[in-house]
mmCIF file of C-alpha atoms in Angstrom:
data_model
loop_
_atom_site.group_PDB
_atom_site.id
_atom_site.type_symbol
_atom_site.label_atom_id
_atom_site.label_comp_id
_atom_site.label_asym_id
_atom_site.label_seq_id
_atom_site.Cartn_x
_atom_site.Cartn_y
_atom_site.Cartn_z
ATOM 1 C CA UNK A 1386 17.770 34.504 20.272
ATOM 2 C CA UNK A 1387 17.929 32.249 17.172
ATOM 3 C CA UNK A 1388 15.507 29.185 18.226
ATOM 4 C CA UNK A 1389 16.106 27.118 15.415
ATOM 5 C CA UNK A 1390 19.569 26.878 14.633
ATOM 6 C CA UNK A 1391 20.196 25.712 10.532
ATOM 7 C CA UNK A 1392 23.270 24.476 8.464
ATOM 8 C CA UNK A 1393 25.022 25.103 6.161
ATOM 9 C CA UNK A 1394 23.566 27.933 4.505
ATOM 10 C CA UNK A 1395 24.538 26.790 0.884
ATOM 11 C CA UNK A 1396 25.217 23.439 -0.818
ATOM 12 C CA UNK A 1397 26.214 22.164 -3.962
ATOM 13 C CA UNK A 1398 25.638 18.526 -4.307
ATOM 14 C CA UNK A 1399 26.492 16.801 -7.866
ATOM 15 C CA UNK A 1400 23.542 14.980 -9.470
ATOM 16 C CA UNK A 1401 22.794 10.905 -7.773
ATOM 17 C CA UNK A 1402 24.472 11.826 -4.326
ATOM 18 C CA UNK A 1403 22.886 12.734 -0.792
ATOM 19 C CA UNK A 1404 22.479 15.964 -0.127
ATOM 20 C CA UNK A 1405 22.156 16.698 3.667
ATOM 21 C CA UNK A 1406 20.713 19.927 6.104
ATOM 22 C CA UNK A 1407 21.451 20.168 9.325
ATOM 23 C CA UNK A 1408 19.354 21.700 12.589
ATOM 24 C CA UNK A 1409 19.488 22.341 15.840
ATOM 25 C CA UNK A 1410 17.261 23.432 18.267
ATOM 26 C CA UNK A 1411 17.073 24.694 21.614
ATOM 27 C CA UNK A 1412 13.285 24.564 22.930
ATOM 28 C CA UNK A 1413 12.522 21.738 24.859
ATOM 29 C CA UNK A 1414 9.128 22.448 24.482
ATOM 30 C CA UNK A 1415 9.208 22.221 20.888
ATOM 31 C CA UNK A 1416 7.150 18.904 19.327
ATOM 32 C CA UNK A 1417 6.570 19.259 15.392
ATOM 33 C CA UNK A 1418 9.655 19.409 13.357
ATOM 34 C CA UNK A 1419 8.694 19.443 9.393
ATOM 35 C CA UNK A 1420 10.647 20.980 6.575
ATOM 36 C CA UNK A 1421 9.735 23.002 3.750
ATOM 37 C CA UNK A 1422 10.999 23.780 0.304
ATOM 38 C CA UNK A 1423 10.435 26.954 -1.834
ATOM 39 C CA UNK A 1424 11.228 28.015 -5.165
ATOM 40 C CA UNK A 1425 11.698 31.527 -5.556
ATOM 41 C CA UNK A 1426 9.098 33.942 -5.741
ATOM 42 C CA UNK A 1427 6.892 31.053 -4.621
ATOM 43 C CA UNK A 1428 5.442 30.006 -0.985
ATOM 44 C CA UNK A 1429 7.089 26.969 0.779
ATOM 45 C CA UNK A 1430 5.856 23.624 0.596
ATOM 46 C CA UNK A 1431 5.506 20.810 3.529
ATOM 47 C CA UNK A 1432 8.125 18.081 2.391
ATOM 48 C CA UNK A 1433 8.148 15.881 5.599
ATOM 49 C CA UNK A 1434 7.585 16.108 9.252
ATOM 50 C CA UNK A 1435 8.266 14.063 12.602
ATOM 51 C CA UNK A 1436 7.525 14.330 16.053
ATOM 52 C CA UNK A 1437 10.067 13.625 18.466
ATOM 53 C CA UNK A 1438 8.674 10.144 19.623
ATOM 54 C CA UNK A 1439 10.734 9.020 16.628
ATOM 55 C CA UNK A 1440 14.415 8.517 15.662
ATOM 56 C CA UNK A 1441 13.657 8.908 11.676
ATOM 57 C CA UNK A 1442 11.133 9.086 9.110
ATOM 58 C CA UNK A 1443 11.553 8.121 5.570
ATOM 59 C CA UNK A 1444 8.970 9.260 3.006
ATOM 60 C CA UNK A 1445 10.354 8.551 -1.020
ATOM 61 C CA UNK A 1446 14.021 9.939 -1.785
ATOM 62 C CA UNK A 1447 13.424 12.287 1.693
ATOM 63 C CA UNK A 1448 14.364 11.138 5.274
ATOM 64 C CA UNK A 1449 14.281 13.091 8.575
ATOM 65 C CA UNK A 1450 16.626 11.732 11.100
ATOM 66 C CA UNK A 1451 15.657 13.034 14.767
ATOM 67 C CA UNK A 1452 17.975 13.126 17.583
ATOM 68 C CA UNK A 1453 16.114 14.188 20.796
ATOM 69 C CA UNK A 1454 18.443 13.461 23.466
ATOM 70 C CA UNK A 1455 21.368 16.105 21.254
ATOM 71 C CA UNK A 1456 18.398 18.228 20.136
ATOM 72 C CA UNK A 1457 19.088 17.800 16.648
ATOM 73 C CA UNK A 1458 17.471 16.867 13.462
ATOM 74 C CA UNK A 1459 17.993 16.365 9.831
ATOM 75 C CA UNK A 1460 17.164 16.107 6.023
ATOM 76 C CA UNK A 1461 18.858 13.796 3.821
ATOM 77 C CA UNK A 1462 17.914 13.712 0.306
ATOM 78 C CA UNK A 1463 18.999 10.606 -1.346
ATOM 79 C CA UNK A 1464 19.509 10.114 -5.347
ATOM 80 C CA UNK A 1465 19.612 14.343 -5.421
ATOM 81 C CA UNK A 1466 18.111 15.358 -8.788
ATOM 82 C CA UNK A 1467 18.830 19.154 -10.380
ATOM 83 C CA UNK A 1468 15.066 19.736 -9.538
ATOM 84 C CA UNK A 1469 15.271 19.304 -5.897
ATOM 85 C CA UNK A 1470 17.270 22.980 -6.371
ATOM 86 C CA UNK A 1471 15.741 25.044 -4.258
ATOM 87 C CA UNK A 1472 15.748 26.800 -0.378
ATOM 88 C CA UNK A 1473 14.906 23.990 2.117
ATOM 89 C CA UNK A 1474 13.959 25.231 5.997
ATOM 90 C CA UNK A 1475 13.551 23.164 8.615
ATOM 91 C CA UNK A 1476 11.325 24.478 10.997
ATOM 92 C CA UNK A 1477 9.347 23.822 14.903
ATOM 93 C CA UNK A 1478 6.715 24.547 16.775
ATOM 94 C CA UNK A 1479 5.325 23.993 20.254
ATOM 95 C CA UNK A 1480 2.140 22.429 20.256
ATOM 96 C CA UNK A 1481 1.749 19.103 18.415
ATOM 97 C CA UNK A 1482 1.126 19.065 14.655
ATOM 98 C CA UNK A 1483 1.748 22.791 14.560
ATOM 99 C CA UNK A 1484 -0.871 24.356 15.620
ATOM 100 C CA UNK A 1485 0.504 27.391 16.732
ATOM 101 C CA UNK A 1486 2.797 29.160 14.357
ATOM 102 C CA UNK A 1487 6.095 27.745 13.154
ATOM 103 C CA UNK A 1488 9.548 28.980 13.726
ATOM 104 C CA UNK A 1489 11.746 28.974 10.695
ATOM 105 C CA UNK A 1490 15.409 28.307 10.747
ATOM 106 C CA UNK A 1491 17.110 30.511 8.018
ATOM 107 C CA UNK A 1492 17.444 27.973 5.615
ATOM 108 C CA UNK A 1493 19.906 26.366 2.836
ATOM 109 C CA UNK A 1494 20.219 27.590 -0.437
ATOM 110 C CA UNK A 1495 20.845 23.717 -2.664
ATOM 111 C CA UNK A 1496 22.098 23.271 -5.790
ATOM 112 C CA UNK A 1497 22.194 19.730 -7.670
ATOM 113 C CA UNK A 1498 24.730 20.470 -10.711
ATOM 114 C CA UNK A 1499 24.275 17.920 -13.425
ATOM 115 C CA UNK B 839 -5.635 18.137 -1.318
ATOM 116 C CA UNK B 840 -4.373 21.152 1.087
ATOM 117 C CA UNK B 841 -4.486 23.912 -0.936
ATOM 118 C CA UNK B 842 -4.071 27.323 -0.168
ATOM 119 C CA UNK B 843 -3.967 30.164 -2.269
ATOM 120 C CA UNK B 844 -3.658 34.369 -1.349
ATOM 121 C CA UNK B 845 -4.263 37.306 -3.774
ATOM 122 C CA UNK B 846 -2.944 39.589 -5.183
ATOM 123 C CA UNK B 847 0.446 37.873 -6.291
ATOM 124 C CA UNK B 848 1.778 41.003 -6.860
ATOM 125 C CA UNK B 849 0.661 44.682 -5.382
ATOM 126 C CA UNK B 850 2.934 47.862 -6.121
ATOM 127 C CA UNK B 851 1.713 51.046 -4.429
ATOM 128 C CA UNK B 852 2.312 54.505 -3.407
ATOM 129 C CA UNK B 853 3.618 54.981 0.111
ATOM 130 C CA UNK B 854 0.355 56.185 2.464
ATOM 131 C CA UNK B 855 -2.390 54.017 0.931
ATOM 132 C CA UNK B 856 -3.387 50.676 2.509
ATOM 133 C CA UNK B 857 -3.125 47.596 0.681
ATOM 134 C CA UNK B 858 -5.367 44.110 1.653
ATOM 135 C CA UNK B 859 -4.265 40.902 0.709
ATOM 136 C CA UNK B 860 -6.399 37.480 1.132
ATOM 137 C CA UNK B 861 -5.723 33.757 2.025
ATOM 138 C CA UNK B 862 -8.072 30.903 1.718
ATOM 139 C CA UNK B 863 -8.033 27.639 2.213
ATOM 140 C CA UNK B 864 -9.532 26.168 -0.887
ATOM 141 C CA UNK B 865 -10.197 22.601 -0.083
ATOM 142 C CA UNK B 866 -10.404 22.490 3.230
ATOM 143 C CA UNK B 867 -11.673 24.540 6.815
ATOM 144 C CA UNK B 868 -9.254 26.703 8.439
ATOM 145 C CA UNK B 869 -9.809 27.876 11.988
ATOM 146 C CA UNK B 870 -6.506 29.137 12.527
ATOM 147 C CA UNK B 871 -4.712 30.520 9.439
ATOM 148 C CA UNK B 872 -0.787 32.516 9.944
ATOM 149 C CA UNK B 873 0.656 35.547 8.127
ATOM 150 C CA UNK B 874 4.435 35.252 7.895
ATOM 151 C CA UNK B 875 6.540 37.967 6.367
ATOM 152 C CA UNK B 876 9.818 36.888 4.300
ATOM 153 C CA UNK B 877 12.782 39.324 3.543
ATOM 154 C CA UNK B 878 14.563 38.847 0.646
ATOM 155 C CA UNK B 879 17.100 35.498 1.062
ATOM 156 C CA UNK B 880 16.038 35.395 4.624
ATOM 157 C CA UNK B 881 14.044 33.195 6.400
ATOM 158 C CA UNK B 882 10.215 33.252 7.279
ATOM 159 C CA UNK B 883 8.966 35.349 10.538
ATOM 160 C CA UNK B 884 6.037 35.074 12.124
ATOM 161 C CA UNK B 885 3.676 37.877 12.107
ATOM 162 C CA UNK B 886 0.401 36.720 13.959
ATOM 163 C CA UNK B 887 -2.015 34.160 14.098
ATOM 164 C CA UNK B 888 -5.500 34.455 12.660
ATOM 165 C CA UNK B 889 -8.496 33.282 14.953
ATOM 166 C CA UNK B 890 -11.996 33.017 12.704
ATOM 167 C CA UNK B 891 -14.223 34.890 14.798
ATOM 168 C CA UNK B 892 -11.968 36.247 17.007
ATOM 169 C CA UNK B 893 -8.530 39.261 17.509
ATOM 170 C CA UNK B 894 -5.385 37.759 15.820
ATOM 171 C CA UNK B 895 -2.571 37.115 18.131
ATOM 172 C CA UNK B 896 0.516 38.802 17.304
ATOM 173 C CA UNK B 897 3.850 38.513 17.482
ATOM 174 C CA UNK B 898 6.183 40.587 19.763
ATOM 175 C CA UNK B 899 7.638 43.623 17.428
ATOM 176 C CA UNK B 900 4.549 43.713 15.307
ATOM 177 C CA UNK B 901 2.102 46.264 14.810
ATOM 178 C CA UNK B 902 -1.307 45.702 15.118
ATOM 179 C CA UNK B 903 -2.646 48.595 14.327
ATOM 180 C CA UNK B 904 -0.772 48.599 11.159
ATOM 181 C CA UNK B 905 -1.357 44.929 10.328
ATOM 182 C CA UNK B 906 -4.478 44.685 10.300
ATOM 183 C CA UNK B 907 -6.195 41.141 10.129
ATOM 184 C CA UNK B 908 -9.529 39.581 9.704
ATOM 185 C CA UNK B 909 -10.695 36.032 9.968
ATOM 186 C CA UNK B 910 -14.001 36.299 8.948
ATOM 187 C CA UNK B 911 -14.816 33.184 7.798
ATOM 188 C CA UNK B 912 -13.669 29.858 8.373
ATOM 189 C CA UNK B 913 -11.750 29.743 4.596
ATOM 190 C CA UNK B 914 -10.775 33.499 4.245
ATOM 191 C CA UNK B 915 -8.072 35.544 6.276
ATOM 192 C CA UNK B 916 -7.007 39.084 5.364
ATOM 193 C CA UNK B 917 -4.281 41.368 6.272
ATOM 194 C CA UNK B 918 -4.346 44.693 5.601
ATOM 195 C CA UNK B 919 -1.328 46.793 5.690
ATOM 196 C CA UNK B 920 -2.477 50.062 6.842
ATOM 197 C CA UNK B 921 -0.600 53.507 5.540
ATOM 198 C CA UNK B 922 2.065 51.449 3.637
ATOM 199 C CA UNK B 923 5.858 52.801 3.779
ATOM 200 C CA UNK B 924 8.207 51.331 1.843
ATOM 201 C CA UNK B 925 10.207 49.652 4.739
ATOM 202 C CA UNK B 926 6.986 47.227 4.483
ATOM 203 C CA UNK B 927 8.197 45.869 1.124
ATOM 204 C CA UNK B 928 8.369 42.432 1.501
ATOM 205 C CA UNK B 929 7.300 39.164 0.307
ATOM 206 C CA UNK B 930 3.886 38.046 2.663
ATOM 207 C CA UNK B 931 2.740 34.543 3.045
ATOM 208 C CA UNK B 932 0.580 33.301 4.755
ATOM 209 C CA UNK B 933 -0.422 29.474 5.638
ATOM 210 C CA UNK B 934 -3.061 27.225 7.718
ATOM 211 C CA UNK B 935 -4.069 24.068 9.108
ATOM 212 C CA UNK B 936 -5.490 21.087 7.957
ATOM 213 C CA UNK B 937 -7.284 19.450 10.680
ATOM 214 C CA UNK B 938 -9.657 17.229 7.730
ATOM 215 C CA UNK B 939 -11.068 14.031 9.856
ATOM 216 C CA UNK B 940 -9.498 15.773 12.806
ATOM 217 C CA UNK B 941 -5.834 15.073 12.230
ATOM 218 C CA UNK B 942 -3.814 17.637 11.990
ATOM 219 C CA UNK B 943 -1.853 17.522 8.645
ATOM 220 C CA UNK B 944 0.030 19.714 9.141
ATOM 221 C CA UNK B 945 0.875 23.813 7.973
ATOM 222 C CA UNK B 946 0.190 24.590 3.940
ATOM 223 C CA UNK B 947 1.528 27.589 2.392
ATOM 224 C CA UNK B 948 -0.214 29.801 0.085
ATOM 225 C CA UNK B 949 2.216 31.032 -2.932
ATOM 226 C CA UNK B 950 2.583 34.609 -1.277
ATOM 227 C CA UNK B 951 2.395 38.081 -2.145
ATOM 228 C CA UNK B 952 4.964 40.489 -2.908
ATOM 229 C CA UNK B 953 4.208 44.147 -1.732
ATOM 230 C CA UNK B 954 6.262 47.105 -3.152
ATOM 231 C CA UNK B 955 5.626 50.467 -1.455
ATOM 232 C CA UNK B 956 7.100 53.137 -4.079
#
């Protein structure tokens, strides 16, 4: 059973626009939602995280908007730049600020073309 | 701030030997650190959790007697991977927490390793 629940799995997004992941969850219990990047062959990398006590977070060009009552949340990535290319997972976990280990939707493969 | 780094990079070896591969937490204490095993353009799966001074908690599915892991110290984590086959080839990362003036901060990654079992 698939706890975290990610889409799409690809997306090409031309340079200046808003790229946007979506994900779903299904674990009430859950109470840390932060997303990740990685590069290939490299290890991911917090980007920004939010606890469900709030409806969005904004941090630079990245915003997570958090819908607890549809059990949703996403990543919008405004002015997208050809170096935001990369694998972006969204992610969850029980017990607050993560301290127990994270489960991983299966993430989206972006591409910014030029 | 938050960084954490794991070696070897890389590790290649025979099928049958045992391979050990370390995370620490450079900047910061770790009491709980996380191995997480990633298949090629999948996602990231949880493996266990590492307790300094105490047994790692693993996952359901995963062996413990093949994954071996140590939490010896409050910056260093290892996982060995015990009589290596090569359906263990995989990429292995491994993270922890940064609880610095006791807020959490949240999960850092270390850069991972990638294991090939010939």
């Amino acid at each position: 059973q698939q706890q975290v629940k990610q889409s799409p799995q690809s997306l090409i997004v031309q340079k200046g626009g808003i790229s946007i992941i979506n994900c779903a969850y299904e674990n009430t219990a859950f109470d840390y939602f932060p997303w990740y990047q990685q590069f290939p062959g490299k290890g991911p990398a917090l980007l920004i995280a939010i606890r469900p006590d709030v409806s969005e977070k904004k941090e630079g060009r990245f915003t997570i908007s958090f819908n607890k009552s549809a059990k949703q949340f996403s990543l919008h990535i405004m002015d997208s730049q050809p170096g935001d290319s990369a694998t972006y997972f969204c992610a969850a976990s029980v017990t607050e600020g993560g301290a127990d280990g994270l489960t991983f939707g299966k993430g989206t493969h972006l591409i910014i073309q030029p | 701030g938050a960084v954490v780094s794991q070696h070897p990079s890389r590790v290649i070896c025979k099928s049958g030997t045992s391979v050990k591969i370390e995370c620490r937490s450079l900047d910061f204490q770790a009491t709980t650190m996380f191995w997480y095993r990633q298949f090629p353009k999948q996602s990231l799966m949880l493996m266990a959790t590492s307790n300094e001074g105490s047994k790692a908690t693993y996952e359901q599915g995963v062996e413990k007697d093949k994954f071996l892991i140590n939490h010896a110290s409050l910056t260093l984590s290892t996982l060995t991977v015990t009589s290596a086959h090569p359906e263990d080839s995989s990429f292995y990362i491994c993270s922890a927490r940064d609880w610095s003036s006791g807020l959490s901060r949240g999960q850092y990654f270390g850069p991972g390793t990638r294991l090939t079992v010939l």
